[in-house]
Each structure stands twice: as C-alpha cells, then as structure tokens.
Coordinates of C-alpha atoms and ligand atoms in Angstrom, one line a residue:
X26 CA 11.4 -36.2 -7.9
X27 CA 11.6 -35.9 -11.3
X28 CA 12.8 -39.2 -13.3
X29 CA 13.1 -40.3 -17.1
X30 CA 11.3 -43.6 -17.8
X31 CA 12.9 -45.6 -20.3
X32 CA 11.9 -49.0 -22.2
X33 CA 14.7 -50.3 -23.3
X34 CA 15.7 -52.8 -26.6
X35 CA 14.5 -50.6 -29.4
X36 CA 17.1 -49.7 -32.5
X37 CA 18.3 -45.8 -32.7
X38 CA 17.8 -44.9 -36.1
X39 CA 18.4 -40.9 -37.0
X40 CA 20.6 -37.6 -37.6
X41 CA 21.4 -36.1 -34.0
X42 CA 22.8 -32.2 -34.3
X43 CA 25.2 -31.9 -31.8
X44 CA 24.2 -28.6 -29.1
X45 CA 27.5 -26.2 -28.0
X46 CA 29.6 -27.8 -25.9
X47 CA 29.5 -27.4 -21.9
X48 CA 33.2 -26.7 -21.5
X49 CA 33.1 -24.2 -24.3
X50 CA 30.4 -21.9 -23.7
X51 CA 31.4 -21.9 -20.0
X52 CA 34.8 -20.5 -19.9
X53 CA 33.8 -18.1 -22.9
X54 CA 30.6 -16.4 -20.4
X55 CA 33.6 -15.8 -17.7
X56 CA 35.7 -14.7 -20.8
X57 CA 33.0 -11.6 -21.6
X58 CA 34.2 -9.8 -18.4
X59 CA 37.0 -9.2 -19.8
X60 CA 36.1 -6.9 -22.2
X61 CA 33.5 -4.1 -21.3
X62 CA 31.1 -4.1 -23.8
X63 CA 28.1 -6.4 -25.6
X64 CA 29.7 -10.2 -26.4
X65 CA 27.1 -12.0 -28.4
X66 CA 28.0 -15.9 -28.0
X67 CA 26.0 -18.4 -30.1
X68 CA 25.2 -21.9 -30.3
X69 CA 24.7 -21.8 -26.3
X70 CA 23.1 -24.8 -25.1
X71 CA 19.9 -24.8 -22.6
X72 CA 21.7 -26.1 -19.4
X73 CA 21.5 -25.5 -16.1
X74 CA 25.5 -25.0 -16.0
X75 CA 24.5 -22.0 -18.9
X76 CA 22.0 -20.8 -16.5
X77 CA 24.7 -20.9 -13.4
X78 CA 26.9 -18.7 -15.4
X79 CA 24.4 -16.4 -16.9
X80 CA 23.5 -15.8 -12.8
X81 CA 27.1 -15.1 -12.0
X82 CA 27.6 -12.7 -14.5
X83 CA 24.3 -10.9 -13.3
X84 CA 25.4 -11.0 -9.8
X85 CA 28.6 -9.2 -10.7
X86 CA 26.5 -6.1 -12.7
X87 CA 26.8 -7.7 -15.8
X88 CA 23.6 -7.5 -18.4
X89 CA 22.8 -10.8 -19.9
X90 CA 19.8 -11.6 -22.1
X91 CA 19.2 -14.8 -24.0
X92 CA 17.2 -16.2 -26.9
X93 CA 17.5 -18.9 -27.8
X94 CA 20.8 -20.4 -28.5
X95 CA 21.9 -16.9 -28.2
X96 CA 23.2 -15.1 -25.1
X97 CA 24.5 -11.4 -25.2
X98 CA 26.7 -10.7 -22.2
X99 CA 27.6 -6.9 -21.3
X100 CA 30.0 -7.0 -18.6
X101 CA 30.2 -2.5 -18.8
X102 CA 28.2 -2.4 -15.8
X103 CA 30.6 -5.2 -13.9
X104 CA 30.4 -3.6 -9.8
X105 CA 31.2 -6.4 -8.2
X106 CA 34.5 -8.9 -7.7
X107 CA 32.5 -11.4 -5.3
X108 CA 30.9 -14.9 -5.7
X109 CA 28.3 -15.8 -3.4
X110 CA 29.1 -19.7 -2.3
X111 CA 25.7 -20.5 -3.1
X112 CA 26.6 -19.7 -6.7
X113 CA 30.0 -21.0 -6.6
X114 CA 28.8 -24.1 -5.1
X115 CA 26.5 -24.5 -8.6
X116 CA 29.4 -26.1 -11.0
X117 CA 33.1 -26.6 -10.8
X118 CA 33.7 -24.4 -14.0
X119 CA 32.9 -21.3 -11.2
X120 CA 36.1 -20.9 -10.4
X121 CA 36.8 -20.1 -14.4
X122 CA 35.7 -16.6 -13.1
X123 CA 38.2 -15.9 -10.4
X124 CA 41.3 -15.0 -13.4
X125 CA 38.7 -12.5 -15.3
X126 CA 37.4 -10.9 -12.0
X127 CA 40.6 -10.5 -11.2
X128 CA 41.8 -9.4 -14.1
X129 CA 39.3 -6.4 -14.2
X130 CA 38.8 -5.3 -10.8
X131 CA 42.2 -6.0 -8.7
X132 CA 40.1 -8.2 -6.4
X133 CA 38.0 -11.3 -6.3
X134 CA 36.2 -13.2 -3.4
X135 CA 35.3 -16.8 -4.4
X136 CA 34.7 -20.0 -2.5
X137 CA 35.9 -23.5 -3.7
X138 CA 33.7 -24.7 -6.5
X139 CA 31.3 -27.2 -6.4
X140 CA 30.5 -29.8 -9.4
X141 CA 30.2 -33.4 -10.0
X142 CA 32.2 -35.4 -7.2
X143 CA 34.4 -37.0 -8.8
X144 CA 37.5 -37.1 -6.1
X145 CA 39.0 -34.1 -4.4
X146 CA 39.2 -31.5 -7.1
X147 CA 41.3 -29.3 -6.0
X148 CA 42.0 -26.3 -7.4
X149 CA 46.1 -25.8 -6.3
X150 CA 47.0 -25.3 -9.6
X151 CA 44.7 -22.4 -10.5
X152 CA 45.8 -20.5 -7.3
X153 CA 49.3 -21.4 -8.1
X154 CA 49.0 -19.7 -11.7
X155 CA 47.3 -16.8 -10.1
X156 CA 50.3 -16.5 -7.7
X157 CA 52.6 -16.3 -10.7
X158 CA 51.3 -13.5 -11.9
X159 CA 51.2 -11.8 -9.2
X160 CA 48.2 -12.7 -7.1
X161 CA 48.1 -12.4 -3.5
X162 CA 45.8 -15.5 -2.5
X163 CA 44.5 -16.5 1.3
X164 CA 42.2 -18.5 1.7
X165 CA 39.6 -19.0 4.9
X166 CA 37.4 -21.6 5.4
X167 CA 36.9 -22.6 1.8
X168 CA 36.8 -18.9 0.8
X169 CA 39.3 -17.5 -1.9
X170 CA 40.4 -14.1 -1.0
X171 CA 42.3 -12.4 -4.1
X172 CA 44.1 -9.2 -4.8
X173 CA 46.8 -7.8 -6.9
X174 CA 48.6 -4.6 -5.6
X175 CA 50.3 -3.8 -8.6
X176 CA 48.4 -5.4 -10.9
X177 CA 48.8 -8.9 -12.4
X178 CA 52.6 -9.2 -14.7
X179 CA 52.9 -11.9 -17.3
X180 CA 55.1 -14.9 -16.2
X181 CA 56.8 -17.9 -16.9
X182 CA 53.8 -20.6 -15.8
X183 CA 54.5 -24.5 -15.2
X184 CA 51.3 -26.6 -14.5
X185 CA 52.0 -29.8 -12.7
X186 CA 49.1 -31.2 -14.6
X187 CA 47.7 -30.2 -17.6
X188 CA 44.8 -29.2 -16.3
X189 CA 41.6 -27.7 -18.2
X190 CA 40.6 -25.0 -16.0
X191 CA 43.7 -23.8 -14.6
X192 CA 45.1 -23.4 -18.4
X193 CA 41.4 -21.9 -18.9
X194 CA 42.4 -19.2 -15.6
X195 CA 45.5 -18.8 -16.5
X196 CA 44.5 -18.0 -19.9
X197 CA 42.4 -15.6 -18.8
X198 CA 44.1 -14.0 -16.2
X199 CA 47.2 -13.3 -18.4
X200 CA 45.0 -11.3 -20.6
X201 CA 44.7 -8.6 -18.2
X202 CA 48.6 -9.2 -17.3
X203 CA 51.3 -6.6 -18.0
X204 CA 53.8 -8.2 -20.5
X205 CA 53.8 -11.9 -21.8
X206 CA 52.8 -14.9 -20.1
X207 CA 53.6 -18.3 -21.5
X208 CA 51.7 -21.3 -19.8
X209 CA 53.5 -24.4 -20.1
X210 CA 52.1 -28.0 -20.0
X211 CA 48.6 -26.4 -20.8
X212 CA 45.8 -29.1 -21.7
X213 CA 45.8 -29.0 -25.6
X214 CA 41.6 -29.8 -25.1
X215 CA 39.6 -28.6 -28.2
X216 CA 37.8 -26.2 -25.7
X217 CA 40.7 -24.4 -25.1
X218 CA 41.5 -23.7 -28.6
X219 CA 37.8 -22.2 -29.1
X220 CA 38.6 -20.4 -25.7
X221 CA 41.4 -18.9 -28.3
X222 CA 39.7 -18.2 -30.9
X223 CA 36.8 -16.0 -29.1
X224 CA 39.7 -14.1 -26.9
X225 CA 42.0 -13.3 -30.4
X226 CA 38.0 -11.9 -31.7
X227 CA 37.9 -9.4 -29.0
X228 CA 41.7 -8.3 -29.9
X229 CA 43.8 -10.2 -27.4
X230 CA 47.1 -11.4 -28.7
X231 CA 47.1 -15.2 -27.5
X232 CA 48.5 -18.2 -29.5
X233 CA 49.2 -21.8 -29.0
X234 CA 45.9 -23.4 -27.9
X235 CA 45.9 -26.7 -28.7
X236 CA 48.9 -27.9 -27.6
X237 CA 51.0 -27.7 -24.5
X238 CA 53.0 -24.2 -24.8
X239 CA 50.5 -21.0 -24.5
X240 CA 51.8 -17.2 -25.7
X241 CA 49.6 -14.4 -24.5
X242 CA 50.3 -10.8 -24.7
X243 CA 48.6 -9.6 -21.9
X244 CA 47.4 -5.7 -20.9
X245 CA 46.0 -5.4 -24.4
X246 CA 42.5 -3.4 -23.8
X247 CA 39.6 -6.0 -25.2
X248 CA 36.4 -4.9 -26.4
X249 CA 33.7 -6.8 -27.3
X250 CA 33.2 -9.8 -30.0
X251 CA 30.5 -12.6 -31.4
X252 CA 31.7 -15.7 -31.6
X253 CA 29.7 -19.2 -32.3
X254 CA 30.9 -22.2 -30.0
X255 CA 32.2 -25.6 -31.1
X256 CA 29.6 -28.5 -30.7
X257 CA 29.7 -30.9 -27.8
X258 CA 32.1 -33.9 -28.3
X259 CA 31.1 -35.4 -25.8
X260 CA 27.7 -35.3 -26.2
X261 CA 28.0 -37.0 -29.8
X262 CA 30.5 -39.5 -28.0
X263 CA 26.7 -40.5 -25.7
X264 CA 24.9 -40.7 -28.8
X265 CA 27.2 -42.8 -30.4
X266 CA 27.5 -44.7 -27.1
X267 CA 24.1 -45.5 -27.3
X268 CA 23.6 -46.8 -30.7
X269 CA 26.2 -49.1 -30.1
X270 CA 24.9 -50.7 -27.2
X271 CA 21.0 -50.6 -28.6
X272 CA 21.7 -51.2 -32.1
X273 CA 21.1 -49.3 -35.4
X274 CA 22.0 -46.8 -36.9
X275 CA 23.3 -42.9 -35.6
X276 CA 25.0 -39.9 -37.2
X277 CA 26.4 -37.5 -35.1
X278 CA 26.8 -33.9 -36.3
X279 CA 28.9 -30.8 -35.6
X280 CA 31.8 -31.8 -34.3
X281 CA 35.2 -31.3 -36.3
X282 CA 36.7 -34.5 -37.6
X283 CA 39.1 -36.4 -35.4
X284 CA 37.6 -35.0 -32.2
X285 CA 36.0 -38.5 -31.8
X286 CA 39.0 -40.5 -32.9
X287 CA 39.8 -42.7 -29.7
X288 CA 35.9 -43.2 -29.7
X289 CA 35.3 -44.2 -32.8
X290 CA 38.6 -46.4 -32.6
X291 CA 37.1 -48.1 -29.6
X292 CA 33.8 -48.4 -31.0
X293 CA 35.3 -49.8 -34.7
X294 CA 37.5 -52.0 -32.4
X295 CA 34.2 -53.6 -30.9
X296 CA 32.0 -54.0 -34.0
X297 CA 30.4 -51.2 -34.8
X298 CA 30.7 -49.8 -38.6
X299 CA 31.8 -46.1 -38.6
X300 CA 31.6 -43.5 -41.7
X301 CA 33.1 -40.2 -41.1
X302 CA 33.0 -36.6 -43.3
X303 CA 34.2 -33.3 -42.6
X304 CA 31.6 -32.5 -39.4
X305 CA 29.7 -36.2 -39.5
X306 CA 30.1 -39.3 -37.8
X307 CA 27.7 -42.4 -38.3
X308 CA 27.6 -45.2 -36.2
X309 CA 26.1 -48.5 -37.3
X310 CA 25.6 -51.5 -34.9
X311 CA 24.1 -55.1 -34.7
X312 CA 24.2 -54.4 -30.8
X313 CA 26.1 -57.5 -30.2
X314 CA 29.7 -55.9 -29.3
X315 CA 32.6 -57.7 -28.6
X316 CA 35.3 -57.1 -26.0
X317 CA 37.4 -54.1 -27.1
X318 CA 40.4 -51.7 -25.3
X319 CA 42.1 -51.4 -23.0
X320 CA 40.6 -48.0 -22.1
X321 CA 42.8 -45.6 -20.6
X322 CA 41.7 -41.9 -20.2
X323 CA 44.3 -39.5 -20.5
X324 CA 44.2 -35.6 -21.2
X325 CA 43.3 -34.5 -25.2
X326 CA 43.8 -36.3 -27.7
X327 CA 43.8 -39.5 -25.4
X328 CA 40.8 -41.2 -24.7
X329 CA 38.1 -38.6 -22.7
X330 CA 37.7 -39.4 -19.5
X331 CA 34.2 -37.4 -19.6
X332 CA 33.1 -40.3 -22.3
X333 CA 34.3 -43.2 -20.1
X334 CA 31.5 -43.7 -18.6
X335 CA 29.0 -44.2 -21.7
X336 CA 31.1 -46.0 -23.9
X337 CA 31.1 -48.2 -20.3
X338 CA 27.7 -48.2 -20.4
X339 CA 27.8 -49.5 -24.5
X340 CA 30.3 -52.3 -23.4
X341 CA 28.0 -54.2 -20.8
X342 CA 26.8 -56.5 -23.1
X343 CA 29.7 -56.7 -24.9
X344 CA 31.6 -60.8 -25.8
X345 CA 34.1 -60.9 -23.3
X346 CA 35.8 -58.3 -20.9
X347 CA 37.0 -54.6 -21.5
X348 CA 39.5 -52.8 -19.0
X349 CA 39.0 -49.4 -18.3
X350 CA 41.7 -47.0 -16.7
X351 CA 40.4 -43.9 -15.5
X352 CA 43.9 -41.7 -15.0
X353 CA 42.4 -38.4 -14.4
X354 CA 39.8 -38.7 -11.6
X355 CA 40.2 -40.8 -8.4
X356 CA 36.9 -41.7 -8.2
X357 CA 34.7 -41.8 -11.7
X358 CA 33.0 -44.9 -11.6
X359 CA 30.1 -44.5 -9.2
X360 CA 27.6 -45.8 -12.2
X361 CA 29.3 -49.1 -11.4
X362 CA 27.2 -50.0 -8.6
X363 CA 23.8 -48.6 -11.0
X364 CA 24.9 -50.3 -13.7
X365 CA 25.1 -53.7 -11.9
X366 CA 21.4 -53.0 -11.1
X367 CA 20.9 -53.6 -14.7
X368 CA 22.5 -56.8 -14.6
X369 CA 26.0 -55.6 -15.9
X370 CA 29.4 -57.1 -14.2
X371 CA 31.5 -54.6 -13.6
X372 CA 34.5 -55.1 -11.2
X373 CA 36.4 -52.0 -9.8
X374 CA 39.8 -52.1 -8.3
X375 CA 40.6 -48.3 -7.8
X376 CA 41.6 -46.6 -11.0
X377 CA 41.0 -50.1 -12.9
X378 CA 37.3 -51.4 -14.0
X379 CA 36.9 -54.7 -15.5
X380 CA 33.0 -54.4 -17.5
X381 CA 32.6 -58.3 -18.7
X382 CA 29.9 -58.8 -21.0
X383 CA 26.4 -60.2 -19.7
X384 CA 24.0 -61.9 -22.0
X385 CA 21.0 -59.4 -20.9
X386 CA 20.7 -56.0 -19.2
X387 CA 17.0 -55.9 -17.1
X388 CA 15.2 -52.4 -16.7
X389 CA 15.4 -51.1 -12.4
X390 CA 15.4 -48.4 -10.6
X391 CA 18.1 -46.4 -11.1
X392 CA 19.8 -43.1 -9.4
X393 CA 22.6 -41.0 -11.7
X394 CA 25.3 -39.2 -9.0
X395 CA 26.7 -37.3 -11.8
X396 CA 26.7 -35.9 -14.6
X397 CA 28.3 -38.2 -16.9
X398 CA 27.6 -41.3 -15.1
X399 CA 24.0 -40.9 -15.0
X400 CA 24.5 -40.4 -18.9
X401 CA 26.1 -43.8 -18.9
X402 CA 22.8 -45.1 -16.9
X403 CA 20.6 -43.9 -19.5
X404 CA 22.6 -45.6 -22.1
X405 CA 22.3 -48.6 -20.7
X406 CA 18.6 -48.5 -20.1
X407 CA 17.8 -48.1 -23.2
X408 CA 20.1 -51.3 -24.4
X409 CA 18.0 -53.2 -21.5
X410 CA 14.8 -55.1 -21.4
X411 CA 11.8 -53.6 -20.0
X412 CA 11.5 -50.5 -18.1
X413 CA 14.2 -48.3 -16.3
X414 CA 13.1 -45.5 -14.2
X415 CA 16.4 -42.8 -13.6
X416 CA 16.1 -40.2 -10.5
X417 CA 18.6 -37.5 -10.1
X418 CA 17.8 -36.4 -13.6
X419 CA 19.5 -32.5 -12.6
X420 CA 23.0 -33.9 -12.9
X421 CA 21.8 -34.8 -16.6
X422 CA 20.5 -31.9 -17.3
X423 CA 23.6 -29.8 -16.2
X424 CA 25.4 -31.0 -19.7
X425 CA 22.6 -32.4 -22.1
X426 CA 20.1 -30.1 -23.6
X427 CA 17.3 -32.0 -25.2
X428 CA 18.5 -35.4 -24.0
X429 CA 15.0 -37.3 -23.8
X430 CA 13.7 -35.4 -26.9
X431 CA 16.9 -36.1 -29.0
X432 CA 16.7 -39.7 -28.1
X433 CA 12.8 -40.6 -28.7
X434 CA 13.0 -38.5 -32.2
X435 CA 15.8 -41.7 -33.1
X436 CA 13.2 -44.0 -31.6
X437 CA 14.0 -44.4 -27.9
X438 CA 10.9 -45.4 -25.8
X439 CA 12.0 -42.4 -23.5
X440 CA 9.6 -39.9 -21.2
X441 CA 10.5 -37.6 -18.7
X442 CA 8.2 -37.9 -14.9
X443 CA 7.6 -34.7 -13.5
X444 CA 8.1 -34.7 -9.4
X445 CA 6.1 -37.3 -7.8
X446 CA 4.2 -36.6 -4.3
X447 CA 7.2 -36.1 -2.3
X448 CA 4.7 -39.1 -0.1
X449 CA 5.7 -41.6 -2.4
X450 CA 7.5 -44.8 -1.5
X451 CA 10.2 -45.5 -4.2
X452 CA 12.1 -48.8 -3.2
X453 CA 15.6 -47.4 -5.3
X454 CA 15.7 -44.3 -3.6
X455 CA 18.5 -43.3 -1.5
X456 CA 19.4 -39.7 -0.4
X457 CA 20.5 -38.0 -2.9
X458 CA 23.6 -36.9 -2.5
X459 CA 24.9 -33.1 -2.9
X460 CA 26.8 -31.2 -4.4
X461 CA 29.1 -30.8 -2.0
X462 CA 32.1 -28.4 -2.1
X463 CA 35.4 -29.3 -3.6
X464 CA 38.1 -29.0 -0.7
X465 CA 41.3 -27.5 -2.5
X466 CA 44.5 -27.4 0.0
X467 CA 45.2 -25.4 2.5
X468 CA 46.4 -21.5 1.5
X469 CA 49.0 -19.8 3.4
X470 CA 46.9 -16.9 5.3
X471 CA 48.2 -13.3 4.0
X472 CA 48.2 -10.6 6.9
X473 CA 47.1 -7.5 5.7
X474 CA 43.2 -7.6 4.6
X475 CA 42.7 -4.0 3.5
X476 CA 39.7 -5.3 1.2
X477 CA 36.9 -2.9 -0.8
X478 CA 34.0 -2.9 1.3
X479 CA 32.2 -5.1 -2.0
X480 CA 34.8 -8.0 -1.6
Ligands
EPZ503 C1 37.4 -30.0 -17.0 O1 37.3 -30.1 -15.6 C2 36.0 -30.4 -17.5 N1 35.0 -29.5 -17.0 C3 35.7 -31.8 -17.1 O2 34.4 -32.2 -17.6 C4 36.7 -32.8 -17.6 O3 36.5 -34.1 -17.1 C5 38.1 -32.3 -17.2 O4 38.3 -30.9 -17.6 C6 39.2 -33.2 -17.8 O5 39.1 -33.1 -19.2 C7 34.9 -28.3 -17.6 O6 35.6 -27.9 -18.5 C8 33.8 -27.4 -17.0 P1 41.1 -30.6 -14.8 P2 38.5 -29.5 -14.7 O7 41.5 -29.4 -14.0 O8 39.1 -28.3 -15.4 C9 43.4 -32.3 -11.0 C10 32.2 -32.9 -17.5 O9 31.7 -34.0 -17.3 N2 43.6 -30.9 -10.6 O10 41.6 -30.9 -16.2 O11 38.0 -29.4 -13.3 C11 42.0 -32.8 -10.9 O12 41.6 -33.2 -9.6 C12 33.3 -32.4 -16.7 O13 31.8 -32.2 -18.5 C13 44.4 -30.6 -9.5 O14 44.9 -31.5 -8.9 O15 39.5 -30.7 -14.8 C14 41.9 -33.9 -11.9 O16 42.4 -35.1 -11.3 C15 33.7 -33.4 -15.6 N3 44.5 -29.3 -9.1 C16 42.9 -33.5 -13.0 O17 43.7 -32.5 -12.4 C17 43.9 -28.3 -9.8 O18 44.0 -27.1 -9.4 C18 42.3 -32.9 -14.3 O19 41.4 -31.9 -13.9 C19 43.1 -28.6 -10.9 C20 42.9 -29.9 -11.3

C-alpha cells in the first residue's frame, strides 16, 4: 500500500502558500445546487474529499468540470434527490447535501455519512433543523428518507450544540425556506462565514455568520455566482506544527489574521518566535520546546480541535508535560498509540491527554487512522531520528493537497511509496481500518411513503 517515507531531524526552512480550505470548498459544492446555473468556485484544493463532492453533484445531474484550482458546478440539469451509500459513505461533509437537495427537489434519500471516526457522529441535530422547517424525516436502516409536503418554512432554530454542519444544513436549507429562519447557537467557524459570503453572491439574503445568531431570508430564487475560497487554517496550523517540532524557520500564507491566534499563542507560549502581517504567519524554532497549555479545544475561536493533533505531535519533545482537552470528539486521540511508536509518552485518560516531553523521537513504522491524526504522525516523523515509514496515506490525502511536495520544497527528507506487492510482509501493519458509517439515533418511522420513483 502506498506509504510516505520520511527521515526525520532536518530544519524547515521556506514560504508555504496555504491551498482552499476542506471545510470551505465542501459545503460551497453542496451550496451550487441551490442555484440552477454555472457556479465557478476557485482556490479548490486537489483532495479526494473535492473529488467525493464533485461525484455527488454528477450523480445528481449536475455538470462539473475542473482545471485546476478551478471547478465550475452547473446544477440546471439536477434529476435526482438520492445519494448512493457508497458515496455518502466517502466523507462526513455528505450529509452537507441533504438541506440543498431538499431545498430544490422536495425530497432527498441519503444514508448516514461516513468520515474520519472520531466517536459516534451523529447527525440529530441536522435532522432536527430539517424537522423545523418543515421536513418530514424517517429513517431505515441508516438510510435518511426526506420530504416536505408543503415546502420547507423559515423557523425559529435552537442547536444543542454548535455544530458546523448542522448550522452549514440549516444554512442551506433555509435558503429555499418560505419566510425567515434564524439559527441560534450556530458555530461562528470562519467556514461558515465564507459559506455566507458565496450564498449573499448568488443573491440570498443571509446575515450573521460568524457568530452564534444566523438571519436568512429564505425562498429568494438564487442564480449562479464565482466566489474564491478562504485558505486552509488548519493546514497552516500542520505547517507551523511542524517547524516547531523540527526546527527552523516557516511562513504560512493565506490565511486572515487571527485565524491562528490560540495556535500561535500555544506555540509563542512554548518557544517558538512568531511574526504575523495581514495574511502571513512565520514561525521560528530552536526545536527544543518547552511545556506549554493547557490545551482545551472548543468550537471557533477556541483552540481547533482539528489542530489538536499536530500541535500534539510538535509537543512530544517538548521540557516537561502539556495537557490536552479534547471537548468536541469522544475519541480524537488514536495517534497516541502511533506516536508512542516514536518514542513519545503520551498518557490518555478519556477526554484528557498528558504528552510529556521525551529526549528523542526514533523513526518506525507507522499507520495514520485519520485524517488529522495521521497529519500529527507525519509531523512527528519528521522531528525524529532516522526513518519513518506512514501507511494509510488516503486519510492524508482527503485534506492535504501537496503534503510531501510542500514539505521537501522547505527541506523535509520526505518521498511518497507507491503500493508495494500486496505479498509483502510489513511488520507495522495491521488491518486497516474503514471508513465505517457514522450511526446517528434512531428516527421515528413516518407512515405514508408515497416517494418519486428516483428517491
Ligand atoms: C466539522 O465537522 C469539520 N468537518 C470537522 O473537521 C471539525 O472537526 C468539526 O466541524 C468541528 O469543528 C467539516 O467541516 C467537513 P460538528 P462536523 O457537527 O460538522 C456533535 C477535519 O479534520 N454532533 O461541529 O461533523 C459531534 O459528534 C474534520 O477537517 C452531534 O452530536 O462537526 C461532535 O461531538 C474532522 N449531532 C460535535 O457535535 C449532530 O447532529 C461537533 O461536531 C452533529 C454534531
């Protein structure tokens, strides 16, 4: 299977131009339905999450073409309002396309999403927004069956949590509501803002992204727009990870000032030197950290819980011991057990981590479960002595265009192995685990199923 081969303990020296971000250009591909004509999105990373999407919308008879970081979505000849589950299975940001299909056609058949396993994922809150705006929503055997007799109607919506894709739904549901919807306790991420921004370009009246109180106008008629999206925080938040740990000298670019704060915080807090202007953030590192935190993730602006793991990684070798909180996913620290291969004391306790500082990280075999945390390995192999070889390379690749090429043009002793002879004996490797599906709770069954012959 294919690998990346790292040698660790060389200095990161270099610019880095941060790609689109993941959970930008995702929602804004289900977004394109909404409108009926030719939506030209730029600064669209090479991912296989992009790719996902890009299927989906072919699937349900829209025309997509891409070049380069440019893909033109024209959702006129939309036919369908179903989601095969091989396709939904693909990425948790799927379900992003149940509110749009929905919003268009009356009807959607989905089945729970799939994406990194990070605990149960549920998506209750999604269905629940649905409900409120008039969505009738049953659900068999992990299949979403949706309709709307009337039409959706803007609501009063509470989240429980401020969740990122329900808001993201919700968002996009209301837009093809009757009336106003307001979404309350909405995540206030920077993705959802840029979510804003490209719905407002095709003529949608919504306001308040970035904080917890959303305003759409819904049943406006949309029509097409071009929009660029925002770079990948998170991304830069790897980079920067992995200067810190190896040493030198990074500058991240792209992303708006103050996106990085509680990273840069952390990473100032440890040792590291940071300068920042309007859209750059340089790190500069002796490698030798010391003890930093707490870290406790919580949503936007506190501490990303998608950066947890690298800036874990950076803080393996770190003078004395860093606790780490992870409050939004029950079960995020699966590159424990890899990174302890490499030397690093980690101690988890549930939601708690404890990473105490080791003199030395040694190159091993190595297997990333998902998509961030086999980010974090890769970090840490390259602030390790000798070589690392990483398997389960695809959950890498679902968020991190470029990632070997990025890192060897700062100086990283990094290659990627194509598949070996399946034959092969490789001591590290353990099945690989799938993607399985994300259980959400059981729906209450509806009686009548008068569905389309299509869904
Ligand atoms: C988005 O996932 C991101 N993915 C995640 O990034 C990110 O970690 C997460 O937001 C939090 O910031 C995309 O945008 C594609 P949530 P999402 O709904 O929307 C619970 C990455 O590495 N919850 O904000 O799935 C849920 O279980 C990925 O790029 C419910 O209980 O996250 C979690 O504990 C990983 N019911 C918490 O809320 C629901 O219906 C936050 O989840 C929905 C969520």
């Amino acid at each position: 299977m294919r690998a990346y081969l790292i040698t660790g303990g060389r200095r990161l020296e270099g610019l880095v131009p941060i790609h689109g971000a993941k959970n930008s250009v995702l929602p804004i591909l289900a977004a394109t339905i909404l409108t009926g004509g030719e939506s030209v999105i730029h600064n669209c990373p090479d991912l296989s999450d992009v790719d996902a999407s890009i299927a989906i919308l072919r699937h349900l008879g829209c025309r997509v073409s891409r070049a380069g970081e440019t893909v033109t979505v024209d959702s006129a000849g939309l036919d369908r309002c179903d989601i095969p589950e091989k396709l939904m299975r693909e990425m948790r940001s799927s379900v992003i396309f149940l509110g749009p299909i929905l919003a268009r056609t009356g009807q959607a058949r989905v089945s729970m999403p799939g994406g990194c396993e990070l605990g149960p994922r549920p998506v209750d809150l999604h269905l629940a927004a649905l409900r409120r705006l008039g969505a009738e929503i049953s659900e068999t055997g992990g299949s979403l069956r949706c309709r709307t007799r009337r039409g959706l109607r803007g609501a009063e919506i509470h989240l429980a949590l401020p969740s990122v894709g329900a808001t993201e739904n919700a968002m996009l549901a209301a837009c093809g509501s009757r009336g106003t919807t307001v979404i309350h306790n909405a995540a206030c991420e920077p993705e959802i803002l840029d979510l804003q921004c490209f719905l407002t370009a095709c003529g949608a009246r919504v306001r308040g992204a970035g904080s917890p109180v959303i305003e759409v106008e819904g049943g406006i008629p949309l029509h097409a727009a071009e929009h660029r999206v925002i770079a990948d925080r998170i991304c830069a938040a790897t980079y920067l990870s992995a200067a810190a740990l190896a040493g030198g000298e990074v500058t991240v670019e792209g992303v708006a000032r103050g996106q990085l704060a509680p990273v840069t915080e952390l990473f100032t807090a440890a040792g590291c030197r940071i300068r920042q202007e309007a859209r750059r953030v340089t790190l500069t590192s002796g490698g030798a950290l010391r003890r930093a935190g707490p870290v406790r993730t919580a949503p936007y602006p506190g501490f990303p819980t998608d950066a947890q793991p690298p800036v874990m990684a950076a803080l393996t070798r770190a003078a004395g011991s860093t606790v780490f909180v992870e409050t939004i996913f029950e079960n995020r620290y699966r590159h424990a057990q890899e990174l302890a291969r490499l030397g690093a004391d980690i101690r988890v306790e549930g939601r708690v981590a404890v990473v105490t500082g080791v003199p030395a990280l040694h190159g091993a075999g190595l297997e990333a479960a998902d998509l961030r945390g086999g980010a974090a390995l890769v970090v840490a192999a390259l602030g390790a002595e000798g070589e690392s070889v990483i398997t389960g390379i695809h959950h890498i690749r679902r968020g991190y265009d470029g990632l070997p090429e990025q890192l060897a043009a700062l100086g990283a002793q990094i290659a990627e192995r194509p598949p070996a002879a399946e034959t092969e004996e490789k001591p590290w490797q353990r099945s690989e685990s799938t993607n399985g599906a994300t259980q959400g709770k059981k729906e209450s069954f509806s009686t009548s199923t008068s569905w389309s012959p299509s869904c």
